[in-house]
Amino acid sequence: VFLDRCLASIGDLADEIVVVDTGSADDTCAVARRHQARVLSFSWTGDFSEARNHGLDAARGRWILSLDCDEVIALRDHDSIRAAMTDQDIAGYRLTTRNYTDRGDRSECFAADGAYREQKDYAGWFPTTKVRLWRRRREHRFRGAVHELVEASILESGGRLADCVVPVHHYGLVEKARVSDRYVEAGERKLQEAPDDERARYELAIAYRDAGRLDEALGGIEQVLTAIEAG
């Protein structure tokens, strides 16, 4: 679902789409090809930069727009992206990512204001910013095995960076949280039905951990260990 939505959001914007597949076991490749994307297979090395740079090596356009599969660009912002690429003095643009969340009470969050339909029913979003749009040049490369960025290579080659008002809409965090919450609810229900089932208690502790509820996860594990020691 994520990839289909991502590629559909840039279909009218991109002259070419390159998807790097690091060994998916789902229908990633089929979805990508439905959007006329070129799919590159890349054996996972543990280094995100290597995977992204593999995609850069295959790209042919003058500009690169980098998105993850759980991100989209709003259709209304396509013209702003096109306009940004006409500035001959700029080598790359920083875009702010709207990381959507159901936790609108977080101190770093902005409340959803309905400015974009892409906000959907989420309570709010918190921002992160990095270069997403840049001129394709051989020296412009991602660096970092994780949290990989292209900024340093652009600046070191003398390129200028600027801010672009277009946001990237990111859904992965909130959707993962919603899935985790469903596992927690199911685990709690299972334990209520069988309160002496230590496997159910252990499974619930893992669900708590995945949902970020670490105190409850630790408490559950401690109860399981106590039960095991008691024999």
mmCIF file of C-alpha atoms in Angstrom:
data_model
loop_
_atom_site.group_PDB
_atom_site.id
_atom_site.type_symbol
_atom_site.label_atom_id
_atom_site.label_comp_id
_atom_site.label_asym_id
_atom_site.label_seq_id
_atom_site.Cartn_x
_atom_site.Cartn_y
_atom_site.Cartn_z
ATOM 1 C CA VAL A 1 0.000 0.000 0.000
ATOM 2 C CA PHE A 2 2.758 2.422 0.937
ATOM 3 C CA LEU A 3 4.754 2.052 -2.280
ATOM 4 C CA ASP A 4 1.701 2.288 -4.515
ATOM 5 C CA ARG A 5 0.663 5.531 -2.841
ATOM 6 C CA CYS A 6 4.202 6.912 -2.985
ATOM 7 C CA LEU A 7 4.714 6.272 -6.692
ATOM 8 C CA ALA A 8 1.232 7.492 -7.595
ATOM 9 C CA SER A 9 2.015 10.804 -5.887
ATOM 10 C CA ILE A 10 4.942 11.552 -8.219
ATOM 11 C CA GLY A 11 3.740 9.940 -11.425
ATOM 12 C CA ASP A 12 3.004 13.303 -13.071
ATOM 13 C CA LEU A 13 6.172 14.890 -11.700
ATOM 14 C CA ALA A 14 8.985 12.446 -12.406
ATOM 15 C CA ASP A 15 10.454 11.805 -15.847
ATOM 16 C CA GLU A 16 11.757 8.487 -14.546
ATOM 17 C CA ILE A 17 11.295 6.467 -11.374
ATOM 18 C CA VAL A 18 14.022 4.227 -9.974
ATOM 19 C CA VAL A 19 13.186 1.785 -7.181
ATOM 20 C CA VAL A 20 15.952 -0.046 -5.329
ATOM 21 C CA ASP A 21 14.772 -3.391 -3.959
ATOM 22 C CA THR A 22 16.994 -4.875 -1.252
ATOM 23 C CA GLY A 23 15.293 -8.245 -1.137
ATOM 24 C CA SER A 24 11.591 -7.721 -0.521
ATOM 25 C CA ALA A 25 9.395 -10.795 -0.160
ATOM 26 C CA ASP A 26 6.127 -9.059 -1.032
ATOM 27 C CA ASP A 27 4.783 -7.542 -4.255
ATOM 28 C CA THR A 28 7.121 -4.530 -4.187
ATOM 29 C CA CYS A 29 8.582 -5.185 -7.628
ATOM 30 C CA ALA A 30 5.186 -5.754 -9.251
ATOM 31 C CA VAL A 31 3.799 -2.555 -7.726
ATOM 32 C CA ALA A 32 6.806 -0.575 -8.905
ATOM 33 C CA ARG A 33 6.511 -1.872 -12.460
ATOM 34 C CA ARG A 34 2.843 -0.928 -12.585
ATOM 35 C CA HIS A 35 4.067 2.641 -12.212
ATOM 36 C CA GLN A 36 6.623 2.182 -15.021
ATOM 37 C CA ALA A 37 9.483 2.271 -12.535
ATOM 38 C CA ARG A 38 12.860 0.710 -13.189
ATOM 39 C CA VAL A 39 13.463 -1.824 -10.433
ATOM 40 C CA LEU A 40 17.041 -2.463 -9.354
ATOM 41 C CA SER A 41 17.905 -5.483 -7.228
ATOM 42 C CA PHE A 42 20.535 -4.785 -4.605
ATOM 43 C CA SER A 43 21.912 -7.297 -2.130
ATOM 44 C CA TRP A 44 21.613 -5.756 1.313
ATOM 45 C CA THR A 45 25.026 -4.922 2.803
ATOM 46 C CA GLY A 46 23.914 -3.289 6.030
ATOM 47 C CA ASP A 47 24.685 0.169 4.628
ATOM 48 C CA PHE A 48 21.764 2.371 3.584
ATOM 49 C CA SER A 49 24.030 4.756 1.676
ATOM 50 C CA GLU A 50 25.273 1.977 -0.577
ATOM 51 C CA ALA A 51 21.716 1.044 -1.485
ATOM 52 C CA ARG A 52 20.720 4.642 -2.219
ATOM 53 C CA ASN A 53 23.872 5.343 -4.203
ATOM 54 C CA HIS A 54 23.127 2.273 -6.313
ATOM 55 C CA GLY A 55 19.922 4.011 -7.316
ATOM 56 C CA LEU A 56 21.761 7.266 -8.033
ATOM 57 C CA ASP A 57 24.121 5.432 -10.377
ATOM 58 C CA ALA A 58 21.164 4.269 -12.448
ATOM 59 C CA ALA A 59 19.351 7.613 -12.615
ATOM 60 C CA ARG A 60 19.482 9.601 -15.863
ATOM 61 C CA GLY A 61 17.606 12.811 -15.094
ATOM 62 C CA ARG A 62 19.102 16.196 -14.269
ATOM 63 C CA TRP A 63 17.575 16.275 -10.790
ATOM 64 C CA ILE A 64 17.042 13.685 -8.056
ATOM 65 C CA LEU A 65 14.009 13.598 -5.760
ATOM 66 C CA SER A 66 14.549 11.061 -2.986
ATOM 67 C CA LEU A 67 11.566 9.490 -1.217
ATOM 68 C CA ASP A 68 11.039 6.452 0.962
ATOM 69 C CA CYS A 69 8.188 4.096 0.141
ATOM 70 C CA ASP A 70 6.002 5.437 2.971
ATOM 71 C CA GLU A 71 6.221 9.063 1.818
ATOM 72 C CA VAL A 72 4.325 11.167 -0.722
ATOM 73 C CA ILE A 73 4.433 14.571 -2.393
ATOM 74 C CA ALA A 74 1.089 16.358 -2.712
ATOM 75 C CA LEU A 75 -0.115 16.915 -6.276
ATOM 76 C CA ARG A 76 -0.675 20.602 -5.532
ATOM 77 C CA ASP A 77 3.080 21.008 -4.877
ATOM 78 C CA HIS A 78 4.338 19.610 -8.175
ATOM 79 C CA ASP A 79 4.606 23.052 -9.779
ATOM 80 C CA SER A 80 6.628 24.330 -6.819
ATOM 81 C CA ILE A 81 9.082 21.474 -7.284
ATOM 82 C CA ARG A 82 9.376 22.261 -10.982
ATOM 83 C CA ALA A 83 9.947 25.948 -10.234
ATOM 84 C CA ALA A 84 12.686 25.141 -7.721
ATOM 85 C CA MET A 85 14.602 23.182 -10.337
ATOM 86 C CA THR A 86 14.874 26.242 -12.597
ATOM 87 C CA ASP A 87 17.178 28.121 -10.196
ATOM 88 C CA GLN A 88 20.622 27.794 -11.736
ATOM 89 C CA ASP A 89 22.403 28.857 -8.530
ATOM 90 C CA ILE A 90 21.074 26.095 -6.301
ATOM 91 C CA ALA A 91 22.488 22.572 -6.181
ATOM 92 C CA GLY A 92 20.069 21.106 -3.669
ATOM 93 C CA TYR A 93 16.974 21.810 -1.607
ATOM 94 C CA ARG A 94 16.070 20.972 1.971
ATOM 95 C CA LEU A 95 12.472 19.810 2.383
ATOM 96 C CA THR A 96 10.669 19.456 5.682
ATOM 97 C CA THR A 97 9.114 16.071 6.344
ATOM 98 C CA ARG A 98 5.760 16.010 8.104
ATOM 99 C CA ASN A 99 5.985 12.868 10.233
ATOM 100 C CA TYR A 100 2.348 12.205 11.038
ATOM 101 C CA THR A 101 1.298 10.968 14.460
ATOM 102 C CA ASP A 102 -1.799 10.200 16.485
ATOM 103 C CA ARG A 103 -0.086 11.862 19.451
ATOM 104 C CA GLY A 104 -0.949 15.502 18.948
ATOM 105 C CA ASP A 105 -0.003 16.237 22.553
ATOM 106 C CA ARG A 106 3.723 15.793 21.919
ATOM 107 C CA SER A 107 5.608 19.014 22.642
ATOM 108 C CA GLU A 108 7.379 18.997 19.293
ATOM 109 C CA CYS A 109 4.183 18.422 17.307
ATOM 110 C CA PHE A 110 2.177 20.765 15.137
ATOM 111 C CA ALA A 111 -1.565 20.192 15.234
ATOM 112 C CA ALA A 112 -3.185 19.069 11.990
ATOM 113 C CA ASP A 113 -4.787 22.170 10.491
ATOM 114 C CA GLY A 114 -6.350 20.741 7.348
ATOM 115 C CA ALA A 115 -3.947 22.613 5.073
ATOM 116 C CA TYR A 116 -3.249 19.367 3.199
ATOM 117 C CA ARG A 117 -5.674 16.556 2.546
ATOM 118 C CA GLU A 118 -2.630 14.312 2.985
ATOM 119 C CA GLN A 119 -2.956 14.962 6.729
ATOM 120 C CA LYS A 120 -5.995 12.678 6.684
ATOM 121 C CA ASP A 121 -7.293 11.952 10.191
ATOM 122 C CA TYR A 122 -3.979 12.231 12.002
ATOM 123 C CA ALA A 123 -3.789 14.409 15.108
ATOM 124 C CA GLY A 124 -0.632 16.222 14.062
ATOM 125 C CA TRP A 125 2.909 15.961 12.796
ATOM 126 C CA PHE A 126 6.463 16.649 13.901
ATOM 127 C CA PRO A 127 9.081 18.053 11.508
ATOM 128 C CA THR A 128 12.440 16.793 10.332
ATOM 129 C CA THR A 129 14.421 18.457 7.560
ATOM 130 C CA LYS A 130 17.015 17.205 5.096
ATOM 131 C CA VAL A 131 17.988 17.541 1.446
ATOM 132 C CA ARG A 132 15.543 15.647 -0.761
ATOM 133 C CA LEU A 133 15.932 17.396 -4.120
ATOM 134 C CA TRP A 134 19.309 17.971 -5.777
ATOM 135 C CA ARG A 135 21.153 18.106 -9.070
ATOM 136 C CA ARG A 136 22.355 14.735 -10.273
ATOM 137 C CA ARG A 137 26.130 14.900 -10.329
ATOM 138 C CA ARG A 138 28.664 12.149 -9.837
ATOM 139 C CA GLU A 139 30.084 13.778 -6.716
ATOM 140 C CA HIS A 140 26.695 14.111 -5.006
ATOM 141 C CA ARG A 141 26.524 10.919 -2.937
ATOM 142 C CA PHE A 142 24.856 9.640 0.181
ATOM 143 C CA ARG A 143 27.046 9.102 3.220
ATOM 144 C CA GLY A 144 26.402 7.197 6.423
ATOM 145 C CA ALA A 145 25.511 3.550 6.954
ATOM 146 C CA VAL A 146 22.332 4.705 8.701
ATOM 147 C CA HIS A 147 20.545 8.077 8.786
ATOM 148 C CA GLU A 148 22.209 8.602 5.428
ATOM 149 C CA LEU A 149 22.443 12.109 4.010
ATOM 150 C CA VAL A 150 23.642 13.772 0.808
ATOM 151 C CA GLU A 151 24.225 17.268 2.226
ATOM 152 C CA ALA A 152 27.944 16.959 2.966
ATOM 153 C CA SER A 153 28.903 15.826 -0.526
ATOM 154 C CA ILE A 154 26.968 18.684 -2.129
ATOM 155 C CA LEU A 155 28.574 21.316 0.092
ATOM 156 C CA GLU A 156 32.064 19.868 -0.308
ATOM 157 C CA SER A 157 31.723 20.100 -4.081
ATOM 158 C CA GLY A 158 30.867 23.798 -3.791
ATOM 159 C CA GLY A 159 27.118 23.468 -4.250
ATOM 160 C CA ARG A 160 24.645 25.818 -2.613
ATOM 161 C CA LEU A 161 21.685 24.577 -0.618
ATOM 162 C CA ALA A 162 18.347 26.308 -0.109
ATOM 163 C CA ASP A 163 15.032 25.604 1.580
ATOM 164 C CA CYS A 164 11.999 24.500 -0.418
ATOM 165 C CA VAL A 165 8.520 25.123 0.970
ATOM 166 C CA VAL A 166 7.186 21.793 -0.307
ATOM 167 C CA PRO A 167 6.646 19.249 2.497
ATOM 168 C CA VAL A 168 7.164 15.510 2.326
ATOM 169 C CA HIS A 169 4.260 13.623 3.907
ATOM 170 C CA HIS A 170 5.491 10.638 5.935
ATOM 171 C CA TYR A 171 3.075 7.965 7.163
ATOM 172 C CA GLY A 172 5.282 5.071 8.223
ATOM 173 C CA LEU A 173 5.682 5.998 11.872
ATOM 174 C CA VAL A 174 2.001 6.495 12.603
ATOM 175 C CA GLU A 175 0.897 3.428 10.646
ATOM 176 C CA LYS A 176 3.468 1.288 12.455
ATOM 177 C CA ALA A 177 2.222 2.680 15.771
ATOM 178 C CA ARG A 178 -1.362 1.843 14.843
ATOM 179 C CA VAL A 179 -0.390 -1.734 14.007
ATOM 180 C CA SER A 180 1.497 -1.982 17.314
ATOM 181 C CA ASP A 181 -1.540 -0.701 19.188
ATOM 182 C CA ARG A 182 -3.701 -3.374 17.580
ATOM 183 C CA TYR A 183 -1.255 -6.069 18.718
ATOM 184 C CA VAL A 184 -1.349 -4.638 22.245
ATOM 185 C CA GLU A 185 -5.148 -4.702 22.302
ATOM 186 C CA ALA A 186 -5.217 -8.282 21.045
ATOM 187 C CA GLY A 187 -2.540 -9.331 23.538
ATOM 188 C CA GLU A 188 -4.362 -7.754 26.464
ATOM 189 C CA ARG A 189 -7.571 -9.492 25.468
ATOM 190 C CA LYS A 190 -5.777 -12.845 25.175
ATOM 191 C CA LEU A 191 -4.211 -12.465 28.627
ATOM 192 C CA GLN A 192 -7.540 -11.489 30.169
ATOM 193 C CA GLU A 193 -9.020 -14.708 28.806
ATOM 194 C CA ALA A 194 -6.082 -16.796 30.085
ATOM 195 C CA PRO A 195 -4.411 -14.902 32.975
ATOM 196 C CA ASP A 196 -2.152 -17.842 33.894
ATOM 197 C CA ASP A 197 -0.776 -18.262 30.371
ATOM 198 C CA GLU A 198 2.834 -17.056 30.633
ATOM 199 C CA ARG A 199 3.348 -17.298 26.880
ATOM 200 C CA ALA A 200 0.453 -14.883 26.412
ATOM 201 C CA ARG A 201 2.043 -12.598 29.022
ATOM 202 C CA TYR A 202 5.367 -12.768 27.178
ATOM 203 C CA GLU A 203 3.711 -12.006 23.822
ATOM 204 C CA LEU A 204 1.987 -8.995 25.376
ATOM 205 C CA ALA A 205 5.301 -7.752 26.770
ATOM 206 C CA ILE A 206 6.801 -7.878 23.274
ATOM 207 C CA ALA A 207 3.787 -5.995 21.909
ATOM 208 C CA TYR A 208 4.263 -3.352 24.607
ATOM 209 C CA ARG A 209 7.912 -3.038 23.611
ATOM 210 C CA ASP A 210 7.077 -2.598 19.933
ATOM 211 C CA ALA A 211 4.523 0.068 20.867
ATOM 212 C CA GLY A 212 7.129 1.988 22.845
ATOM 213 C CA ARG A 213 5.514 1.173 26.207
ATOM 214 C CA LEU A 214 8.781 0.057 27.753
ATOM 215 C CA ASP A 215 7.815 0.153 31.438
ATOM 216 C CA GLU A 216 4.889 -2.169 30.796
ATOM 217 C CA ALA A 217 7.079 -4.399 28.636
ATOM 218 C CA LEU A 218 9.684 -4.697 31.395
ATOM 219 C CA GLY A 219 7.012 -5.394 33.979
ATOM 220 C CA GLY A 220 5.584 -8.175 31.847
ATOM 221 C CA ILE A 221 8.976 -9.809 31.312
ATOM 222 C CA GLU A 222 9.700 -9.652 35.039
ATOM 223 C CA GLN A 223 6.402 -11.407 35.769
ATOM 224 C CA VAL A 224 7.237 -14.127 33.245
ATOM 225 C CA LEU A 225 10.686 -14.676 34.781
ATOM 226 C CA THR A 226 9.204 -14.813 38.273
ATOM 227 C CA ALA A 227 6.714 -17.446 37.116
ATOM 228 C CA ILE A 228 9.493 -19.503 35.525
ATOM 229 C CA GLU A 229 11.627 -19.347 38.683
ATOM 230 C CA ALA A 230 8.647 -20.403 40.773
ATOM 231 C CA GLY A 231 8.385 -23.462 38.548
#
